[in-house]
mmCIF file of C-alpha atoms in Angstrom:
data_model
loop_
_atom_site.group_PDB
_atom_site.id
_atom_site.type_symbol
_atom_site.label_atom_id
_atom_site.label_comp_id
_atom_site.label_asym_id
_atom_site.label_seq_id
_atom_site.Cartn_x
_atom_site.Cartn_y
_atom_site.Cartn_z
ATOM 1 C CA UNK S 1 144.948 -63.332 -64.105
ATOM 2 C CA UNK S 2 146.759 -60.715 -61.513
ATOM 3 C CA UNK S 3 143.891 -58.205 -62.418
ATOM 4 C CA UNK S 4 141.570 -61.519 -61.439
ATOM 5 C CA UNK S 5 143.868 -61.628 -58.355
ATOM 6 C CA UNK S 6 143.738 -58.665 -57.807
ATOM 7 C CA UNK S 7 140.136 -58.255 -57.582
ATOM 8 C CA UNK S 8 139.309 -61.648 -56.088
ATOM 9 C CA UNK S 9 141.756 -59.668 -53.475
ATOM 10 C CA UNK S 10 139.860 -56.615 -53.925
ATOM 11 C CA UNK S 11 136.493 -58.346 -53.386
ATOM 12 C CA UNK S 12 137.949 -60.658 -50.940
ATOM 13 C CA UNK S 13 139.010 -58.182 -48.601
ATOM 14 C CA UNK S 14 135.352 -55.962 -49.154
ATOM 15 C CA UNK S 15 134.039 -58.921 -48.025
ATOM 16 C CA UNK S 16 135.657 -58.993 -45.153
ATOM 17 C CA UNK S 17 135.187 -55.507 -44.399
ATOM 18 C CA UNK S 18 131.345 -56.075 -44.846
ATOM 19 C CA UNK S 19 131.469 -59.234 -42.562
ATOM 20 C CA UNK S 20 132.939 -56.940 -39.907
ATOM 21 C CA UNK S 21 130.374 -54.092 -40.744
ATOM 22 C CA UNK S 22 128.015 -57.097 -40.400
ATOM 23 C CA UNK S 23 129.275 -57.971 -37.129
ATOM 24 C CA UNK S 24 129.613 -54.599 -35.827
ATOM 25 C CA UNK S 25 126.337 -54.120 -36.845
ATOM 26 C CA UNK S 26 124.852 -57.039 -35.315
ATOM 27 C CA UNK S 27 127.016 -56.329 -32.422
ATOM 28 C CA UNK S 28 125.419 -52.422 -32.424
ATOM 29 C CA UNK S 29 122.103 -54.536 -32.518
ATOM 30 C CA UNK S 30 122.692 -56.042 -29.767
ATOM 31 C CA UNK S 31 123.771 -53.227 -28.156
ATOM 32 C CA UNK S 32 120.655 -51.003 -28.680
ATOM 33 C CA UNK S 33 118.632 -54.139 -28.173
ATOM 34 C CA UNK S 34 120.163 -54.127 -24.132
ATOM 35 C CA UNK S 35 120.278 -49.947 -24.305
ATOM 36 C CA UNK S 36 116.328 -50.309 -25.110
ATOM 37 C CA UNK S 37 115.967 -52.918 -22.474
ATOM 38 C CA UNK S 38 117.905 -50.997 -19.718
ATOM 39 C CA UNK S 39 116.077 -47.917 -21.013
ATOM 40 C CA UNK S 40 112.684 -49.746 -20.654
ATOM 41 C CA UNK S 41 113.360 -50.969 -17.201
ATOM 42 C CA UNK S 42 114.951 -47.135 -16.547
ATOM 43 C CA UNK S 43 111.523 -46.031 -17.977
ATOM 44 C CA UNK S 44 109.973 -48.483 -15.251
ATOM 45 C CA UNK S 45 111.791 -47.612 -12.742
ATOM 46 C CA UNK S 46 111.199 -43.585 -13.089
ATOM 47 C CA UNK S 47 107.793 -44.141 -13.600
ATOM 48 C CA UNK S 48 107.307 -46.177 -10.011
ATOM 49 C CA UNK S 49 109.604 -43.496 -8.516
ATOM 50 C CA UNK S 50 107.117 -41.018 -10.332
ATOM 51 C CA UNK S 51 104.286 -42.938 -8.424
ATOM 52 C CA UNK S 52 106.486 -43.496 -5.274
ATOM 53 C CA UNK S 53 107.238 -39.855 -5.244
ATOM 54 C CA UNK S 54 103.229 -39.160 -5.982
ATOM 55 C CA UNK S 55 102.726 -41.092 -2.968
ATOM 56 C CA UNK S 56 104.821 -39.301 -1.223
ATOM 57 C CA UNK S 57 103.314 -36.043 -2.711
ATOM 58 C CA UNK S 58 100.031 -36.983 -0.986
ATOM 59 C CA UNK S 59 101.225 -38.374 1.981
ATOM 60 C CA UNK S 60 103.443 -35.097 2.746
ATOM 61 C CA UNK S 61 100.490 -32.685 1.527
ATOM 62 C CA UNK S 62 97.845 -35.352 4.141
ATOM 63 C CA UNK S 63 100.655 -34.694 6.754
ATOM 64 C CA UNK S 64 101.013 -31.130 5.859
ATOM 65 C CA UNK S 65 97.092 -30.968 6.629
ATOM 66 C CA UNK S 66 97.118 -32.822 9.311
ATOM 67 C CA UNK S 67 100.264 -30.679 10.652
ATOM 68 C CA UNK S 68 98.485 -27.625 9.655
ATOM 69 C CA UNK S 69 95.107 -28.915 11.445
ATOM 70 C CA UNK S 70 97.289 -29.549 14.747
ATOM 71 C CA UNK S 71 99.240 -26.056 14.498
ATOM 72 C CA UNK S 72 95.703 -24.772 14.360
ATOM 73 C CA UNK S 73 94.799 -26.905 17.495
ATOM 74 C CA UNK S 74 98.142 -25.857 19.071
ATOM 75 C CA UNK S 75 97.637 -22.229 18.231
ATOM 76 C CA UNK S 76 93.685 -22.456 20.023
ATOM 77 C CA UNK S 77 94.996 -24.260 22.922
ATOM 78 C CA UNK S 78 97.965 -21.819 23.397
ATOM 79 C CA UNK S 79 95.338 -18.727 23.041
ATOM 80 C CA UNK S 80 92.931 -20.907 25.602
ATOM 81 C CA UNK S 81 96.238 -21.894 27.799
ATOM 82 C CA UNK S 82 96.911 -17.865 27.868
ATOM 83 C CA UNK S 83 93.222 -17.213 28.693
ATOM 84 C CA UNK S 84 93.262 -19.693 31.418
ATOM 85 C CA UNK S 85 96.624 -18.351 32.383
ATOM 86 C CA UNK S 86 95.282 -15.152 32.944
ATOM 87 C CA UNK S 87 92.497 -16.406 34.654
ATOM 88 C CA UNK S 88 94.345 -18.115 36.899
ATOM 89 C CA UNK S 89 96.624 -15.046 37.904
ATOM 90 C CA UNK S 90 93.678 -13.091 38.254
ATOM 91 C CA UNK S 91 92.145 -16.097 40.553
ATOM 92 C CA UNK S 92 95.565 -16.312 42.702
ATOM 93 C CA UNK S 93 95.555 -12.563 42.997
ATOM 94 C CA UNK S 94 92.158 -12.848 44.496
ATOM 95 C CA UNK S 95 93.285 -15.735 46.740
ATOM 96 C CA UNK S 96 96.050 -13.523 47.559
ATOM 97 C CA UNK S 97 93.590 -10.949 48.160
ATOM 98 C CA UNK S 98 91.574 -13.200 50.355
ATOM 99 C CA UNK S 99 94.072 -14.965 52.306
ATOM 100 C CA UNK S 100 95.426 -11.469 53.559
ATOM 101 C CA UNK S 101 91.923 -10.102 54.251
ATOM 102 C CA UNK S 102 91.453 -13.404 56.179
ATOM 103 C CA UNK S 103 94.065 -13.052 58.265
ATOM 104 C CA UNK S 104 93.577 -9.743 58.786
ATOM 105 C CA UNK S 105 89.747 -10.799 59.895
ATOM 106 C CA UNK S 106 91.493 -13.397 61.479
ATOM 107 C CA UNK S 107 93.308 -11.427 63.539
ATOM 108 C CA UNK S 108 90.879 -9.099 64.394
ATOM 109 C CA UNK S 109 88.201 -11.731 65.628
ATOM 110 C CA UNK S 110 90.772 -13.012 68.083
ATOM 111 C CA UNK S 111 91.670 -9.797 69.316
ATOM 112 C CA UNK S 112 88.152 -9.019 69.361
ATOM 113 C CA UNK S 113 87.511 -12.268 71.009
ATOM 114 C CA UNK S 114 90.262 -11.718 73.778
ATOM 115 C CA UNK S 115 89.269 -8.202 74.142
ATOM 116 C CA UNK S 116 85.808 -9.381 74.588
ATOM 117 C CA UNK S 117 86.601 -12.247 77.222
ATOM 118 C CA UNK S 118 88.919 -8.824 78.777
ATOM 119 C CA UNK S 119 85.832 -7.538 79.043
ATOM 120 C CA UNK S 120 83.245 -9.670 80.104
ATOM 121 C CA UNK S 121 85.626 -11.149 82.606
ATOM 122 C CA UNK S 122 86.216 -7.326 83.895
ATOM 123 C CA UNK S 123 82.377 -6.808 84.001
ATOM 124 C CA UNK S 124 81.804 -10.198 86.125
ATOM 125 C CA UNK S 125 84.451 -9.023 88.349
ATOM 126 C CA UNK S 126 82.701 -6.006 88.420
ATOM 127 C CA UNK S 127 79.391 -7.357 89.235
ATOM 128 C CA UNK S 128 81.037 -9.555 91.541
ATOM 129 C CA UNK S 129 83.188 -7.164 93.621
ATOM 130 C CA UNK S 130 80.214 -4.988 93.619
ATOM 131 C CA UNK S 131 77.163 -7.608 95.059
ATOM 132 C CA UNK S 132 79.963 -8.691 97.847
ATOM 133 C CA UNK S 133 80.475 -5.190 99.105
ATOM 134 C CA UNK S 134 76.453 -4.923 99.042
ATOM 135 C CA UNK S 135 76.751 -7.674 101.388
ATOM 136 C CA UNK S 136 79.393 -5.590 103.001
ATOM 137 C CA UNK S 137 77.142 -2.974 103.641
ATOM 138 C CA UNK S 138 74.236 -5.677 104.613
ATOM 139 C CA UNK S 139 76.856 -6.032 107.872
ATOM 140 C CA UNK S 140 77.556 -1.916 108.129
ATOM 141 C CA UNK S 141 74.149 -1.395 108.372
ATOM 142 C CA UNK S 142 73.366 -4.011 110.339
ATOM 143 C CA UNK S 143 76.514 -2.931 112.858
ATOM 144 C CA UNK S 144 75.378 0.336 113.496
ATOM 145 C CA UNK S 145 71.647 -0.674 113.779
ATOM 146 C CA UNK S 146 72.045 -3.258 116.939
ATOM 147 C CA UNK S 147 74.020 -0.140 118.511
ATOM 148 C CA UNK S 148 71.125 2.496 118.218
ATOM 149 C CA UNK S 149 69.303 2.488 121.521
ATOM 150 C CA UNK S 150 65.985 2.740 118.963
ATOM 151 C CA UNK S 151 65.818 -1.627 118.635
ATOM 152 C CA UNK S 152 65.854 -1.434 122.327
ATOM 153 C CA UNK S 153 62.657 -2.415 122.828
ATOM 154 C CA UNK S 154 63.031 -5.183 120.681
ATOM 155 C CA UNK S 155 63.224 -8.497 122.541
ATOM 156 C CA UNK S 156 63.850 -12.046 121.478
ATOM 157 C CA UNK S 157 64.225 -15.220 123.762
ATOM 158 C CA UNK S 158 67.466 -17.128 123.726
ATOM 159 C CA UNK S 159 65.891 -20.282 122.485
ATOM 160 C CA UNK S 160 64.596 -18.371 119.564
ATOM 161 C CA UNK S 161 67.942 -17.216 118.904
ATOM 162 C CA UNK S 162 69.134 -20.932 119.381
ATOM 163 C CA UNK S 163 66.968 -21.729 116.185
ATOM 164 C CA UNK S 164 68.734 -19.235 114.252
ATOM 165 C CA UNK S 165 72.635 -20.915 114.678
ATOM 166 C CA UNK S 166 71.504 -23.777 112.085
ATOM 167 C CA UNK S 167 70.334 -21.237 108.950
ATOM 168 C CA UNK S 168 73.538 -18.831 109.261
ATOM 169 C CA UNK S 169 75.885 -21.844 109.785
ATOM 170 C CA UNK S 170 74.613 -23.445 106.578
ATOM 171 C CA UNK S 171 74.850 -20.332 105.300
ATOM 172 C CA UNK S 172 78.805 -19.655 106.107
ATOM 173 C CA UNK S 173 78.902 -23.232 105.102
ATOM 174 C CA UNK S 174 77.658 -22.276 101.512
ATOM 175 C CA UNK S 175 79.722 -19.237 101.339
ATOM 176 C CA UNK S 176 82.915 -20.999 101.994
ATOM 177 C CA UNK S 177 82.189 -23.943 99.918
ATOM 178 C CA UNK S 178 81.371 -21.557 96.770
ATOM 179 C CA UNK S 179 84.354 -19.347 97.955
ATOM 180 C CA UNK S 180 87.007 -22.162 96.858
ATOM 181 C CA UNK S 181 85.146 -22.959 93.793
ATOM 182 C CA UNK S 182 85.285 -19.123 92.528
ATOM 183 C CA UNK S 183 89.295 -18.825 93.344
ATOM 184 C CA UNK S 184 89.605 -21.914 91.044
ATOM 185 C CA UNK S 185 87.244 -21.074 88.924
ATOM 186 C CA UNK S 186 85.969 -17.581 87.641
ATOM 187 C CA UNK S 187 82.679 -18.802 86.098
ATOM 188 C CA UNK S 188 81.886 -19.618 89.539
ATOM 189 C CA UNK S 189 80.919 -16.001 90.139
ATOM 190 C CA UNK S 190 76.940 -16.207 90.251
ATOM 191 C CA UNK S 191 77.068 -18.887 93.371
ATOM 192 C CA UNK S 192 79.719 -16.478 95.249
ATOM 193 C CA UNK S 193 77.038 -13.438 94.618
ATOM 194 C CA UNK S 194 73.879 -15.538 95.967
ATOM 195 C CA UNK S 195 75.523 -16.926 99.256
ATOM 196 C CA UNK S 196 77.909 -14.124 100.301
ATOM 197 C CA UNK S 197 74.085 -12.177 99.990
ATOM 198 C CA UNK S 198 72.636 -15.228 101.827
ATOM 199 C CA UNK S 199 75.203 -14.692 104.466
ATOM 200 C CA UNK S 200 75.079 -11.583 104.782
ATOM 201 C CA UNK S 201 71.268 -11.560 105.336
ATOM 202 C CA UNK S 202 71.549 -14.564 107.187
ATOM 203 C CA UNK S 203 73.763 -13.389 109.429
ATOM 204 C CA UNK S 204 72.232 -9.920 109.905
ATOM 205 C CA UNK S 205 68.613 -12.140 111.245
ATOM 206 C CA UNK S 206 71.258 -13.453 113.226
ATOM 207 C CA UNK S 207 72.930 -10.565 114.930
ATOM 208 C CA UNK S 208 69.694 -8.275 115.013
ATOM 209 C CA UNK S 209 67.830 -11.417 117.501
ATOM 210 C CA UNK S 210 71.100 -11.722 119.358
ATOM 211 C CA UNK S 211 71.220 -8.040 120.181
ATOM 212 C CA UNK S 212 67.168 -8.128 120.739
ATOM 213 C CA UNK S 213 67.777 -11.301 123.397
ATOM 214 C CA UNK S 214 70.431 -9.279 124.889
ATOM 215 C CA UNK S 215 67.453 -6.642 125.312
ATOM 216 C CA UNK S 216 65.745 -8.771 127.858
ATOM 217 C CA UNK S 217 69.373 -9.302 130.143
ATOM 218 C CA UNK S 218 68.242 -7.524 133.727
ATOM 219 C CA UNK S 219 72.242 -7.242 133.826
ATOM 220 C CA UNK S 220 73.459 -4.595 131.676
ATOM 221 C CA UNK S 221 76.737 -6.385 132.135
ATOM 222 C CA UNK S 222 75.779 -9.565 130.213
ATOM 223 C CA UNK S 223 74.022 -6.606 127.890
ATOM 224 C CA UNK S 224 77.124 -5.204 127.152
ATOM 225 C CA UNK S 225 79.055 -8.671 126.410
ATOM 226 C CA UNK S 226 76.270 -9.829 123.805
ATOM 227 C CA UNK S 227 76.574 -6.256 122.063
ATOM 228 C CA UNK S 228 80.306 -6.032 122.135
ATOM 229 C CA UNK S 229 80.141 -9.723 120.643
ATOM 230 C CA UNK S 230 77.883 -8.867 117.910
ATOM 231 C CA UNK S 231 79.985 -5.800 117.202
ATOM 232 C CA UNK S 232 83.025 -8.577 116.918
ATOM 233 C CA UNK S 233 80.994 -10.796 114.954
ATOM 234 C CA UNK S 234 80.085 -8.199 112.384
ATOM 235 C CA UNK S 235 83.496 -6.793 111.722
ATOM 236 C CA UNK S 236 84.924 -10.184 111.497
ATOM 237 C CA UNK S 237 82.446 -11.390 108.354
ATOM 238 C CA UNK S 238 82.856 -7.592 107.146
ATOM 239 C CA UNK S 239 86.678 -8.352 107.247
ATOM 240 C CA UNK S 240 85.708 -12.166 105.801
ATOM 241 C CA UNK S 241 83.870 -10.746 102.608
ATOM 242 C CA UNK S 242 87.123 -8.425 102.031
ATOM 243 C CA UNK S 243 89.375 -11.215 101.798
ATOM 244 C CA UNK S 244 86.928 -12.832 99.570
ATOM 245 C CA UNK S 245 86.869 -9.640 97.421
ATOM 246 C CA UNK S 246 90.802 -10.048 97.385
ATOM 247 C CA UNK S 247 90.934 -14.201 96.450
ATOM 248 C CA UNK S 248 92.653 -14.360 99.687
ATOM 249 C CA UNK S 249 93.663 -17.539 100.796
ATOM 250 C CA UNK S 250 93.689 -16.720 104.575
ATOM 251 C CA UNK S 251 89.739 -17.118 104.947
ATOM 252 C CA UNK S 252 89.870 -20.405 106.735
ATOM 253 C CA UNK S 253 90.407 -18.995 110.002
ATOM 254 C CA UNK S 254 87.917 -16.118 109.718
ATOM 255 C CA UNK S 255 84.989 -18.824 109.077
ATOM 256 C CA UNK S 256 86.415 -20.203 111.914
ATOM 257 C CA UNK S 257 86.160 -17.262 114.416
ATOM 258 C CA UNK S 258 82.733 -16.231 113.132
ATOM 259 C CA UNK S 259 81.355 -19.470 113.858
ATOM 260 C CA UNK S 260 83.247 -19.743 117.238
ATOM 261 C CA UNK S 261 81.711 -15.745 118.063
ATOM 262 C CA UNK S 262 78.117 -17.365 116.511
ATOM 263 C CA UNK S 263 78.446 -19.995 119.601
ATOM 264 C CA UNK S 264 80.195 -17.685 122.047
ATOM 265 C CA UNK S 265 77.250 -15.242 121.619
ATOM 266 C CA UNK S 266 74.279 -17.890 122.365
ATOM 267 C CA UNK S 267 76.015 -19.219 125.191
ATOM 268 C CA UNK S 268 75.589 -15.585 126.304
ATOM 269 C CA UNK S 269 72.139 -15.913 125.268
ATOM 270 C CA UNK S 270 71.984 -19.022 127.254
ATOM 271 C CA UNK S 271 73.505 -17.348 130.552
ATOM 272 C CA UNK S 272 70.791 -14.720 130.464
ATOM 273 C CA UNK S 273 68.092 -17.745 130.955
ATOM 274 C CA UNK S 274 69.947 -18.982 134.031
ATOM 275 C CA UNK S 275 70.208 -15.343 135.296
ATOM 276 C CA UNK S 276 66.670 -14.953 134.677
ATOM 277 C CA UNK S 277 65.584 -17.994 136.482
ATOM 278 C CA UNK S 278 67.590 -16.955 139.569
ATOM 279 C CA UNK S 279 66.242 -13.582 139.383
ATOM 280 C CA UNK S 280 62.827 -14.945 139.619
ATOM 281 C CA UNK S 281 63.895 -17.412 142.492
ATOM 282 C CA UNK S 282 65.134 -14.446 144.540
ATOM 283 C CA UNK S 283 61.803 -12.459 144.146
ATOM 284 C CA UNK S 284 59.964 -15.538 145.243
ATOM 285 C CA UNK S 285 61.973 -15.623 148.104
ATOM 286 C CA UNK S 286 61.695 -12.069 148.878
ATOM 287 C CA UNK S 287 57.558 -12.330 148.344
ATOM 288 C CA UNK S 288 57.943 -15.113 150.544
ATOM 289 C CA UNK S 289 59.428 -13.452 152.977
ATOM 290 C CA UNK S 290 57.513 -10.344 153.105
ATOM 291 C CA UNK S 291 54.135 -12.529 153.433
#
């Protein structure tokens, strides 16, 4: 019976030991049962990171492309931005160019341009001072010819001579009319030319018939005045077209004087008409008496 006991203990307590294998077999069961689970899911899990991270494979080698593509693009725009760069500089250095030889052009046409109004305005100051002293020597000429005893014999009747104030007053008229228009103005110059010539030849007709009435005085008295006042009238418009040479603004009084001596000399003129007429009324009476 204790050998019985003593293997019912012996068996009793194998049993045990092989319920607790059992259960920490069962319990290793369940263990690997969960480690396959968690290993499956694991498995799962590294495979959608495996596709995730394929994904991601493509996507970084399309960006990578499309990175490479625009580095490409970048690299052709940077060689055309370079090229159009250089263009550029070359185009500003022209405009540079330009600008300076524009100026410099520039420059030149206005100094040619004042040069050239220097010049014209010189020559029509020229032109001018020259036709006004040819109507200077219009007078000279005409001065020293009613003083040679040659025009002598040239006659002319005072109311012939009367016809001749209304031409050379609308002549000095002109002159001094066109005279304030040149001082103001310089283009002005042709009408100062054509009536300072008009004057002078006008006044010329005029002094050559004054001298040719004085021809026909029978007192070489009243002779005398009429030349001595054509002599006066003369070297006052001589004197007149100086001033006008000079812009002077004391030529009021001188077309004054000339047109006073213009009057002064026909009522010479007139005088030798009355003398006349009494010279003919004394030889009436003298036939008159010696019939």
């Amino acid at each position: 019976k204790a050998e019985v006991d003593k293997l019912l203990g012996s068996t009793k307590l194998t049993l045990e030991q092989s319920e607790r294998r059992s259960q920490e077999l069962e319990l290793r069961m369940q263990e690997l049962a969960q480690g396959q689970a968690t290993a499956e899911q694991e498995a799962q899990r590294v495979a959608q990171a495996r596709s995730e991270l394929d994904d991601v494979r493509k996507q970084y080698d399309q960006i990578k492309n499309e990175n490479l593509t625009l580095l490409a693009k970048v690299d052709f725009i940077n060689s055309e931005k370079s090229v159009a760069e250089g263009d550029l500089h070359d185009l500003l250095s022209q405009k540079e160019e330009l600008d300076t030889r524009i100026n410099e052009l520039t420059t030149d046409l206005e100094k040619t341009k004042i040069q050239s109004k220097k010049d014209t305005d010189s020559a029509i100051i020229e032109l001018i001072l020259n036709s006004i002293s040819s109507s200077e020597q219009i007078l000279m000429n005409t001065s020293v010819i009613i003083e040679n005893p040659a025009i002598s014999a040239l006659t002319c009747t005072p109311d012939y001579l009367e016809t001749q104030k209304a031409p050379v007053f609308g002549a000095i008229d002109e002159l001094e009319k066109n005279y304030e228009c040149y001082r103001e103005k310089l283009t002005e110059g042709k009408q100062i030319i054509r009536s300072s010539a008009n004057f002078a030849y006008q006044l010329s007709l005029y002094l050559i018939h004054a001298k040719s009435t004085s021809n026909t005085a029978t007192d070489i008295t009243i002779d005398d005045k009429i030349t001595e006042a054509c002599k006066m009238l003369a070297n006052e418009a001589i004197l007149l077209l100086q001033k006008i040479k000079e812009k002077s603004t004391a030529t009021g009084e001188l077309f004054t004087k000339i047109k006073d001596q213009i009057e002064a000399i026909l009522v010479l003129g007139n005088g030798l008409t009355r003398a006349r007429g009494d010279v003919e009324r004394i030889g009436d009476l003298v036939e008159d008496e010696l019939q």
